[in-house]
XYZ file of N, CA and C in Angstrom:
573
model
N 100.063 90.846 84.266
C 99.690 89.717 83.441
C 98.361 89.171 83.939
N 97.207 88.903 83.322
C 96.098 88.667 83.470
C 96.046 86.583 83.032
N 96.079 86.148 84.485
C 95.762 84.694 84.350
C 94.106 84.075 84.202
N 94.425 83.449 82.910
C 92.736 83.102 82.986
C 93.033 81.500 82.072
N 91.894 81.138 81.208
C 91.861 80.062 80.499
C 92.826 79.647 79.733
N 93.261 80.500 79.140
C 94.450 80.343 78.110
C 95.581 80.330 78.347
N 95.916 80.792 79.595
C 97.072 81.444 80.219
C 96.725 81.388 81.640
N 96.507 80.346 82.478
C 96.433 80.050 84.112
C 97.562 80.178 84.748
N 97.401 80.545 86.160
C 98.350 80.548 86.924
C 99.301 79.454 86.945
N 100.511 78.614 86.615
C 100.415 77.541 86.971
C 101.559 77.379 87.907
N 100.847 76.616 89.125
C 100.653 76.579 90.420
C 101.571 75.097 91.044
N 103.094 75.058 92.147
C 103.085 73.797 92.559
C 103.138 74.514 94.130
N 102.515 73.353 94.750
C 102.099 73.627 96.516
C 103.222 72.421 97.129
N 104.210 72.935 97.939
C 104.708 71.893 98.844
C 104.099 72.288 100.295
N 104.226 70.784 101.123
C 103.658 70.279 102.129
C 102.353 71.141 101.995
N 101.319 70.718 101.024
C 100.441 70.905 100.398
C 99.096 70.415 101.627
N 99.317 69.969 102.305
C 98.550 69.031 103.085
C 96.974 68.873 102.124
N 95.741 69.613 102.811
C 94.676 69.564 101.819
C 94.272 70.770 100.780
N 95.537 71.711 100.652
C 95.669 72.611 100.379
C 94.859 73.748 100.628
N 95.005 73.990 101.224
C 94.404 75.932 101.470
C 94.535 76.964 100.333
N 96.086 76.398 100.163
C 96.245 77.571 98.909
C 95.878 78.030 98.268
N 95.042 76.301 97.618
C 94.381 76.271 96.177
C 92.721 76.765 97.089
N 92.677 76.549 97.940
C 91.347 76.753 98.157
C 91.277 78.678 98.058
N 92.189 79.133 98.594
C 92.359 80.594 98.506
C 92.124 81.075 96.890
N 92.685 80.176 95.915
C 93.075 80.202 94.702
C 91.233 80.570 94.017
N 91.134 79.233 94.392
C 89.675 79.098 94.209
C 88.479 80.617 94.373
N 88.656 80.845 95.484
C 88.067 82.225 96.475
C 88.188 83.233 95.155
N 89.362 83.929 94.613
C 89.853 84.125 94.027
C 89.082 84.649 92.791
N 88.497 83.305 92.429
C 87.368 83.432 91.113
C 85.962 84.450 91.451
N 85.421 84.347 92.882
C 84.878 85.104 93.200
C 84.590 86.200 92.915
N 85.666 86.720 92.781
C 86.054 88.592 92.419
C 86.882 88.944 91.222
N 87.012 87.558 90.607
C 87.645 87.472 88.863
C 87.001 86.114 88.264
N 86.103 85.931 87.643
C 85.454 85.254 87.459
C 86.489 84.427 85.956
N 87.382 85.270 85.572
C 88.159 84.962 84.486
C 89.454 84.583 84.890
N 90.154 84.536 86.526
C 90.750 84.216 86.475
C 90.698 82.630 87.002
N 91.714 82.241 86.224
C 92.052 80.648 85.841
C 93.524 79.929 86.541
N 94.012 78.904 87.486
C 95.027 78.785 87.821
C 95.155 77.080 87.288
N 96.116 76.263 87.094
C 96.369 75.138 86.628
C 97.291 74.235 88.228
N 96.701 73.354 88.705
C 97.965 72.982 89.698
C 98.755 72.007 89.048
N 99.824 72.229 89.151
C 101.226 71.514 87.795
C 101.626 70.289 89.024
N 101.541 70.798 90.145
C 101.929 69.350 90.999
C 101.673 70.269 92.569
N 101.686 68.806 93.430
C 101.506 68.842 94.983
C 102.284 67.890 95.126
N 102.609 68.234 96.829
C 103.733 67.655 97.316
C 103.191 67.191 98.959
N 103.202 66.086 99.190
C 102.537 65.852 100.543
C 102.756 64.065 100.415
N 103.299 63.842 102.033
C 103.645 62.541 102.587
C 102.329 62.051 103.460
N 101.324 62.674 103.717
C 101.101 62.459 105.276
C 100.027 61.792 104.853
N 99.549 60.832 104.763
C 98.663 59.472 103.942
C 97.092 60.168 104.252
N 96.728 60.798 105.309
C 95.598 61.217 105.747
C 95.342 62.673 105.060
N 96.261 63.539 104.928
C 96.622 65.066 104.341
C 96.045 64.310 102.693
N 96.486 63.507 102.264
C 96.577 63.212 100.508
C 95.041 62.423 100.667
N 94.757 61.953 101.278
C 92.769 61.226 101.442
C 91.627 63.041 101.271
N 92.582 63.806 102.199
C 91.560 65.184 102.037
C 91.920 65.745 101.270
N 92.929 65.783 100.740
C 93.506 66.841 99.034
C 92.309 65.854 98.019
N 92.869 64.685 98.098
C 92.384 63.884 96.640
C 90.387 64.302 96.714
N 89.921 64.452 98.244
C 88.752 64.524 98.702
C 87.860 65.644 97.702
N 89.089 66.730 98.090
C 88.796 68.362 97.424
C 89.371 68.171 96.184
N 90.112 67.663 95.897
C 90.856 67.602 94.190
C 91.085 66.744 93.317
N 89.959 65.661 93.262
C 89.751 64.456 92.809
C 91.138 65.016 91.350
N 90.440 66.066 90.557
C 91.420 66.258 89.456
C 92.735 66.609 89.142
N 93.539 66.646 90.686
C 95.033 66.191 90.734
C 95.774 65.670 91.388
N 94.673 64.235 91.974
C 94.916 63.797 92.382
C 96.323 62.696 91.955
N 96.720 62.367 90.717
C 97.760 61.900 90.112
C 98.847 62.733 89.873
N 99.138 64.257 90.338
C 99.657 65.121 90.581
C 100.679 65.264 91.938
N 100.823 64.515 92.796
C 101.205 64.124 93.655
C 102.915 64.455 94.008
N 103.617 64.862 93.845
C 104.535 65.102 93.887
C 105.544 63.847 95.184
N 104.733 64.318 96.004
C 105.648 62.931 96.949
C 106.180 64.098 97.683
N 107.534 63.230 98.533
C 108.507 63.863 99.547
C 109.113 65.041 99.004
N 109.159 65.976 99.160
C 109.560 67.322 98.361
C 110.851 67.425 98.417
N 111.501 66.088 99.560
C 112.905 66.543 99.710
C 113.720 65.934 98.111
N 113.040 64.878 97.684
C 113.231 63.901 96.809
C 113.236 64.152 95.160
N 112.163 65.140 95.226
C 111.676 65.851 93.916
C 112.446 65.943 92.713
N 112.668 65.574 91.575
C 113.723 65.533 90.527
C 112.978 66.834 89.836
N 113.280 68.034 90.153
C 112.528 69.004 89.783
C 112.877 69.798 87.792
N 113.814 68.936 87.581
C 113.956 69.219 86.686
C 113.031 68.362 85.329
N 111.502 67.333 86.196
C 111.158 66.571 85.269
C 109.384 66.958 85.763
N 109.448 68.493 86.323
C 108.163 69.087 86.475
C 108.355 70.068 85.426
N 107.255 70.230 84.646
C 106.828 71.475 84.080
C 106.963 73.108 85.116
N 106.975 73.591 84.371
C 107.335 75.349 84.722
C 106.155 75.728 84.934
N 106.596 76.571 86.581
C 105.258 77.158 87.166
C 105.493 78.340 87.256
N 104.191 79.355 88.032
C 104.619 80.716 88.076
C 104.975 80.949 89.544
N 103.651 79.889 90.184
C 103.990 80.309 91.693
C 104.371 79.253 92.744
N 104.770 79.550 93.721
C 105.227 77.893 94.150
C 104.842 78.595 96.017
N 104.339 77.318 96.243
C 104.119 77.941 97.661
C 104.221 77.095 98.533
N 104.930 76.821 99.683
C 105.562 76.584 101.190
C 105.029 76.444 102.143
N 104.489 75.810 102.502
C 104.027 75.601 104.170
C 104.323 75.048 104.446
N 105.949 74.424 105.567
C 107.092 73.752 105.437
C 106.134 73.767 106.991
N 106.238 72.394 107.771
C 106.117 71.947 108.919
C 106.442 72.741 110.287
N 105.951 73.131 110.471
C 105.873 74.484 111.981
C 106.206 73.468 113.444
N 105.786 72.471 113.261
C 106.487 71.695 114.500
C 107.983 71.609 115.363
N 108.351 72.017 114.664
C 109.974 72.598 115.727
C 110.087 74.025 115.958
N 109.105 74.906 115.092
C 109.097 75.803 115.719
C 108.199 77.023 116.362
N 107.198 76.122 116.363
C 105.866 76.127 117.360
C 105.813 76.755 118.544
N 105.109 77.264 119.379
C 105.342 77.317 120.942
C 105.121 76.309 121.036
N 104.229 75.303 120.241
C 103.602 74.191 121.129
C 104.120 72.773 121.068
N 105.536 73.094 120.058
C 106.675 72.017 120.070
C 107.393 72.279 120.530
N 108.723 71.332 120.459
C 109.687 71.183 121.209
C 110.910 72.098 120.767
N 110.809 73.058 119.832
C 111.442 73.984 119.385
C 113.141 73.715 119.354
N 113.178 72.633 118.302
C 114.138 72.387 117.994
C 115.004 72.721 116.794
N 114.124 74.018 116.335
C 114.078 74.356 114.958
C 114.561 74.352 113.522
N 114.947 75.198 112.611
C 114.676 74.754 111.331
C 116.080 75.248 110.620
N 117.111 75.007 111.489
C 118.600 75.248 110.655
C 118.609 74.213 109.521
N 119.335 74.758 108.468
C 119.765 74.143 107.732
C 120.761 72.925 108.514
N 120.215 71.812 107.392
C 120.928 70.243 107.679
C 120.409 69.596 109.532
N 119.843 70.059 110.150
C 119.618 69.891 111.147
C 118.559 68.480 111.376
N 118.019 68.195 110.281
C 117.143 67.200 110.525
C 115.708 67.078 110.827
N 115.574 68.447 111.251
C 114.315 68.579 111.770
C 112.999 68.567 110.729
N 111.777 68.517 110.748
C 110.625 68.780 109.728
C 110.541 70.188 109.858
N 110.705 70.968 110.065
C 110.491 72.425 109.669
C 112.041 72.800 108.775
N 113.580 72.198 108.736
C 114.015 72.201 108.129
C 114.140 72.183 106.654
N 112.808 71.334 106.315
C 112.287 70.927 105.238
C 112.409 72.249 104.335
N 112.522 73.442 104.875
C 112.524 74.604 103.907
C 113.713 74.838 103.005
N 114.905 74.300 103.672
C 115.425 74.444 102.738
C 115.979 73.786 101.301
N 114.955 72.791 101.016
C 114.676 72.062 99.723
C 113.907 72.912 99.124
N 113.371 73.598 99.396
C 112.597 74.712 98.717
C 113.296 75.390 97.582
N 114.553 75.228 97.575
C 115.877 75.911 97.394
C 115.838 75.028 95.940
N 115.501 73.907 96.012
C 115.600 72.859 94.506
C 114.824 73.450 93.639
N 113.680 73.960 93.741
C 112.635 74.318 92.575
C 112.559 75.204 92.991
N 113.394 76.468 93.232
C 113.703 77.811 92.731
C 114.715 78.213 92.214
N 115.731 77.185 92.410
C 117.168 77.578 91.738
C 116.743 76.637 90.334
N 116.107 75.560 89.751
C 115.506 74.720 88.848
C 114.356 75.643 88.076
N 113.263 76.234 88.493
C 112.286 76.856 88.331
C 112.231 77.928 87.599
N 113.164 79.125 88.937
C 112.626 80.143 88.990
C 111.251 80.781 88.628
N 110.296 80.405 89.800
C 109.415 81.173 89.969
C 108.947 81.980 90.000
N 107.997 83.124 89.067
C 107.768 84.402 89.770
C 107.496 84.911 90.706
N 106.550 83.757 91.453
C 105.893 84.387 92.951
C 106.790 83.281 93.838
N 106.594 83.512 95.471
C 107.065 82.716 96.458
C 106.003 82.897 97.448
N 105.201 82.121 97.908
C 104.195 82.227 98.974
C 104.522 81.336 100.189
N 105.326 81.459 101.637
C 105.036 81.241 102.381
C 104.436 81.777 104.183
N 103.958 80.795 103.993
C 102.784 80.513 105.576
C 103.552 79.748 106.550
N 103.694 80.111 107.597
C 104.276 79.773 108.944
C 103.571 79.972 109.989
N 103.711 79.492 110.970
C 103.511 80.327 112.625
C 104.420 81.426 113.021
N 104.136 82.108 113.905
C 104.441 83.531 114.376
C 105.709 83.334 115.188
N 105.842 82.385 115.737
C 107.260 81.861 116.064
C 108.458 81.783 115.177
N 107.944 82.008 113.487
C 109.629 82.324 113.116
C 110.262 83.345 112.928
N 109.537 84.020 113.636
C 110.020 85.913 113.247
C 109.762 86.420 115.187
N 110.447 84.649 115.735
C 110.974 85.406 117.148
C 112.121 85.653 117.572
N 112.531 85.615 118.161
C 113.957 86.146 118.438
C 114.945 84.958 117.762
N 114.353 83.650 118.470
C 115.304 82.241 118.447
C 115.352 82.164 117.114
N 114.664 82.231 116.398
C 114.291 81.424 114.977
C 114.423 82.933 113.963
N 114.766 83.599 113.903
C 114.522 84.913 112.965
C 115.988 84.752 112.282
N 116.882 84.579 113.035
C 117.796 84.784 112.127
C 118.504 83.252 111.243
N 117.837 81.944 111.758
C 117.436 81.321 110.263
C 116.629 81.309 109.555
N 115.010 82.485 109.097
C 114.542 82.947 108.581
C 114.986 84.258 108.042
N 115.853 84.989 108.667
C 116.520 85.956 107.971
C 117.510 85.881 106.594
N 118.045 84.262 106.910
C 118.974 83.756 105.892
C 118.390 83.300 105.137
N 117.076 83.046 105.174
C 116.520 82.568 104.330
C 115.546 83.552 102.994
N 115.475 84.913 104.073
C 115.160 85.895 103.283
C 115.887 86.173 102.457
N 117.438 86.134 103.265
C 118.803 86.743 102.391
C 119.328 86.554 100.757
N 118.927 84.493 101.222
C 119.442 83.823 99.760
C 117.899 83.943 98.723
N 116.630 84.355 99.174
C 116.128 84.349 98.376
C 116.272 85.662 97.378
N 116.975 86.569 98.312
C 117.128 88.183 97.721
C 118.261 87.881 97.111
N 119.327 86.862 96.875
C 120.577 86.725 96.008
C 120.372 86.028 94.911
N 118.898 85.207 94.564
C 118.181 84.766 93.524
C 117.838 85.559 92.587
N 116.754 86.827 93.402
C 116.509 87.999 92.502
C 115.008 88.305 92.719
N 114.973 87.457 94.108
C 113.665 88.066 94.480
C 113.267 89.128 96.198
N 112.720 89.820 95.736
C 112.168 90.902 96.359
C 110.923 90.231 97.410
N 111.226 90.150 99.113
C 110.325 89.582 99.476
C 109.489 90.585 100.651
N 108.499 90.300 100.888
C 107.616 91.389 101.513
C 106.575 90.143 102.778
N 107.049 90.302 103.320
C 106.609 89.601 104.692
C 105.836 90.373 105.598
N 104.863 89.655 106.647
C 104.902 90.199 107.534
C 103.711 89.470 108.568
N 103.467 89.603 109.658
C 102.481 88.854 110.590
C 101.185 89.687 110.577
N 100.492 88.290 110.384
C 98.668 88.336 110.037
C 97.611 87.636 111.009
N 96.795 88.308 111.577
C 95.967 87.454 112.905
C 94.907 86.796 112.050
N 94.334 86.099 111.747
C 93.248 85.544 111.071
C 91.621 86.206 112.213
N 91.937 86.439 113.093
C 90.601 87.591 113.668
C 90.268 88.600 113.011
N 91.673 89.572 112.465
C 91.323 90.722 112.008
C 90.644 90.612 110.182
N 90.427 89.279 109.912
C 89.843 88.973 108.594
C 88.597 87.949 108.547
N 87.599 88.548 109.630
C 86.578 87.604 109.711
C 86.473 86.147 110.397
N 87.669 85.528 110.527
C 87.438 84.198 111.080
C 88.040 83.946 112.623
N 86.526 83.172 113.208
C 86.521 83.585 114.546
C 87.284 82.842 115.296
N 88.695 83.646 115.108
C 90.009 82.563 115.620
C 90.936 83.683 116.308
N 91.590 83.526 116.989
C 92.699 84.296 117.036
C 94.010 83.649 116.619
N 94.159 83.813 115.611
C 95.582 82.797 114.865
C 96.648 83.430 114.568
N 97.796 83.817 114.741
C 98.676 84.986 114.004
C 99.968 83.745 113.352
N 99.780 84.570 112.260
C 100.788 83.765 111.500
C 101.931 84.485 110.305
N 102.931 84.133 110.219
C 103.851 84.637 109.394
C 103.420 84.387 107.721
N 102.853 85.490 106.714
C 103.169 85.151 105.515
C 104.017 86.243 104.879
N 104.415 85.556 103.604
C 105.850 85.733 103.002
C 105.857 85.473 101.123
N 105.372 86.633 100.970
C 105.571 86.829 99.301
C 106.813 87.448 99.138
N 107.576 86.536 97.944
C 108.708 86.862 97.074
C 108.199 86.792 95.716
N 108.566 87.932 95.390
C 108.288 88.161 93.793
C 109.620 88.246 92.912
N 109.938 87.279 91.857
C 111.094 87.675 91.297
C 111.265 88.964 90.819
N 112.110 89.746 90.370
C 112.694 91.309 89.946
C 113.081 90.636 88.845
N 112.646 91.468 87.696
C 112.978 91.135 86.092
C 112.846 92.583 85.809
N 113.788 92.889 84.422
C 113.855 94.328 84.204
C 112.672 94.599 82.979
N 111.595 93.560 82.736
C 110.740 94.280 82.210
C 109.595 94.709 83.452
N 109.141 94.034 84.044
C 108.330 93.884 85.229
C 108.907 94.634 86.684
N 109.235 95.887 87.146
C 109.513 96.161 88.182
C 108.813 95.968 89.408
N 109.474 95.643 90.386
C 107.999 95.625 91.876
C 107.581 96.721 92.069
N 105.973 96.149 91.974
C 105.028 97.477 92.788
C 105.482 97.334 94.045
N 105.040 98.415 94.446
C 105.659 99.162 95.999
C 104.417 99.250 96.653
């Protein structure tokens, strides 16, 4: 499916902070000058995170979604892609690694509200970004369950760890990303 003017991606970002996503989104046009994405909503608490979104996105900026845990998702418009960057602070090296079970309380827990506007949604795509710490020993197998129930939805997910050195930027960063694509029987996954 070819997203452009008529037919944009349309796009909601939780813990959106100043969004990257969309900035990736953006990049994007670079090398498709026709393709077009719409952001249908953002989701971000952190009063300083929403001063640098509104900074870069004066035009959704009334788009705001709020606490994602809160979200009445059944009174957002239908998106295609929805993307995650759920709070890495519990399971950080450089936190207190208290991590991200379900009901546990924690801010990296936060993922599993994610669960509201995909079982509400259904999304075609699933994009999340983490630190390299959730695909360690401690933390993998509540990211494993989390792979699990997204594969009992009907999506097909393809993960895996990315250094931001080996793509030009002079960092050494490694981080977990995580595309789920729904499985529909007109559309099969490329391999």
């Amino acid at each position: 499916m070819k997203y452009n003017k008529e037919n944009p991606l349309r796009v909601v970002t939780l813990c959106s902070g100043y969004d990257s996503q969309c900035m990736a989104l953006d990049r994007l046009r670079k090398y498709d000058e026709g393709f077009c994405y719409d952001l249908v909503g953002w989701s971000e608490i952190d009063k300083y995170a929403i001063q640098a979104h509104n900074a870069l996105y004066p035009q959704y900026a009334d788009r705001n979604l709020g606490d994602m845990s809160k979200i009445n998702w059944k009174e957002i418009p239908d998106f295609d892609l929805l993307t995650y960057s759920v709070p890495c602070t519990d399971i950080s090296q450089s936190g207190k690694q208290m991590g991200l079970s379900e009901g546990s309380g924690t801010r990296s827990s936060l993922l599993w509200f994610t669960r509201n506007a995909i079982l509400e949604k259904h999304p075609k795509f699933l994009f999340l970004e983490n630190v390299k710490a959730l695909v360690n020993k401690k933390f993998m197998p509540d990211f494993q369950k989390w792979l699990n129930e997204l594969e009992g939805y009907g999506y097909a997910n393809f993960w895996q760890v990315l250094n931001a050195t080996d793509f030009g930027v002079p960092q050494n960063r490694e981080r977990v990303f995580c595309v789920s694509i729904l499985k529909t029987k007109e559309e099969p996954i490329p391999l």
